[in-house]
Short mmCIF file of C-alpha atoms in Angstrom, two decimals:
data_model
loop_
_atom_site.label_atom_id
_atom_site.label_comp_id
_atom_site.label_asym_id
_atom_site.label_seq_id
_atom_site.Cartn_x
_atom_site.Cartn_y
_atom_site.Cartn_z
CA UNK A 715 -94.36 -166.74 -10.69
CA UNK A 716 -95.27 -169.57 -13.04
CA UNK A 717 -97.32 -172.31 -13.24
CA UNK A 718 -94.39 -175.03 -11.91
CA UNK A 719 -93.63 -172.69 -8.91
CA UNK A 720 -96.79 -172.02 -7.91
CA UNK A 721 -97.49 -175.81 -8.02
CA UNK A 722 -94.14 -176.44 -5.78
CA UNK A 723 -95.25 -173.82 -3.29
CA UNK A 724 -98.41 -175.74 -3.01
CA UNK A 725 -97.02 -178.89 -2.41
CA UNK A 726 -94.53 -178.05 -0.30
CA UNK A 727 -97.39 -176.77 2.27
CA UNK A 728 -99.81 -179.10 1.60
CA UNK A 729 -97.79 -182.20 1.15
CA UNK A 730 -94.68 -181.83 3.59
CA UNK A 731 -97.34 -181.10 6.75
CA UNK A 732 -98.99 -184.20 6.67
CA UNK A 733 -95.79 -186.13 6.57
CA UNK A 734 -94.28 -184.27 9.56
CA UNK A 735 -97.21 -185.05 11.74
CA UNK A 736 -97.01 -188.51 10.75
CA UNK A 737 -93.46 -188.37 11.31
CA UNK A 738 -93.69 -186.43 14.58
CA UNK A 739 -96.13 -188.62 16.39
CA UNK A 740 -97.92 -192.00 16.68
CA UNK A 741 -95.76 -195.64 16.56
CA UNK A 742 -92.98 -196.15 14.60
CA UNK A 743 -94.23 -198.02 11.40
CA UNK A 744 -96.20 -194.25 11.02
CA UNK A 745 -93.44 -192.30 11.61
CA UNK A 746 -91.12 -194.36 9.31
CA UNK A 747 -93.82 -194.18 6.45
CA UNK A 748 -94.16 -190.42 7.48
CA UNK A 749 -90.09 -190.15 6.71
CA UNK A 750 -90.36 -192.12 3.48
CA UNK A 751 -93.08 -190.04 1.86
CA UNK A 752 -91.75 -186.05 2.95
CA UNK A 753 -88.31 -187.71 1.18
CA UNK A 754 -90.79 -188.72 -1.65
CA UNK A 755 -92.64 -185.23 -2.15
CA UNK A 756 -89.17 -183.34 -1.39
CA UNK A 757 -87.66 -184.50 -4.49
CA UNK A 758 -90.83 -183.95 -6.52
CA UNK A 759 -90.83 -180.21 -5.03
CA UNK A 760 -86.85 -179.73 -5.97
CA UNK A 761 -88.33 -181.42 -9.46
CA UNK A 762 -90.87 -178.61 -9.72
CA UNK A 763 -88.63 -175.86 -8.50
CA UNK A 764 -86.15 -176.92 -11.20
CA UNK A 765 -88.41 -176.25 -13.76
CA UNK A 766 -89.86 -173.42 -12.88
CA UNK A 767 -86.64 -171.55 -12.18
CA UNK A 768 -85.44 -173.04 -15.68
CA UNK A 769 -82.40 -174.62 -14.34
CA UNK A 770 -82.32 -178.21 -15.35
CA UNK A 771 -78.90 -178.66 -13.14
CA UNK A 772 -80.97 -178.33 -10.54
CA UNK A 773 -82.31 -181.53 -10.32
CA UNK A 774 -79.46 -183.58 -9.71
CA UNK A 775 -80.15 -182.44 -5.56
CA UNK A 776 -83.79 -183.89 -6.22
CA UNK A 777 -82.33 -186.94 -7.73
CA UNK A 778 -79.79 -187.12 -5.53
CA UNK A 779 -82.06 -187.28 -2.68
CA UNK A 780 -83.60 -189.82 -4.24
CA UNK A 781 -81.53 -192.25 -4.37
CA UNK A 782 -80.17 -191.68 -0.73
CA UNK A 783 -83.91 -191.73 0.87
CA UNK A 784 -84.06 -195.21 0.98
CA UNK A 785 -81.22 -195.84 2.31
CA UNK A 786 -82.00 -193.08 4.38
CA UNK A 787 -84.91 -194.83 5.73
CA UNK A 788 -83.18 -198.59 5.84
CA UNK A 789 -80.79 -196.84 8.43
CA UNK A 790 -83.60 -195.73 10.44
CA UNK A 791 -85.40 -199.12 10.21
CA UNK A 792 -82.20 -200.34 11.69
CA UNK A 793 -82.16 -198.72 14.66
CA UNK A 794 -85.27 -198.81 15.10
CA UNK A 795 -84.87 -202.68 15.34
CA UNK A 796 -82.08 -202.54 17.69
CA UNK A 797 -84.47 -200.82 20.49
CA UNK A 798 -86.96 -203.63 20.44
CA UNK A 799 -85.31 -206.49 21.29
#
């Protein structure tokens, strides 16, 4: 184990936990923020396990990802709008 996949294994716990309890519970501006950041440190954990496997084709999933978050999270903003009015 190197240095990049020990610092992806910490991340993943320490980072992704927060944003599914902010995603899991609370009103819906927190949970959309909560699914906008776990898409934002998933792609920097795919970054990290990239390089620390040594596989730089790897990170086309991590860039992939993204670029679809957003959109990602304008879909969810949408419905979300359609159940208030």
């Amino acid at each position: 184990m190197n240095a990049w996949l020990l610092a992806a294994a910490v991340l993943a716990v320490g980072g992704i936990a927060p944003c599914l309890l902010l995603g899991l519970s609370g009103p819906t501006h927190r949970r959309l923020a909560g699914l906008n950041l776990a898409a934002v440190v998933t792609a920097v954990v795919l970054l990290l396990l990239a390089q620390g496997f040594g596989h730089p084709s790897y990170t086309d999933l991590a860039l992939d990802l993204a670029v679809l978050a957003p959109a990602g999270t304008l879909v969810f903003t949408r419905f979300l709008a359609g159940e208030e009015r």
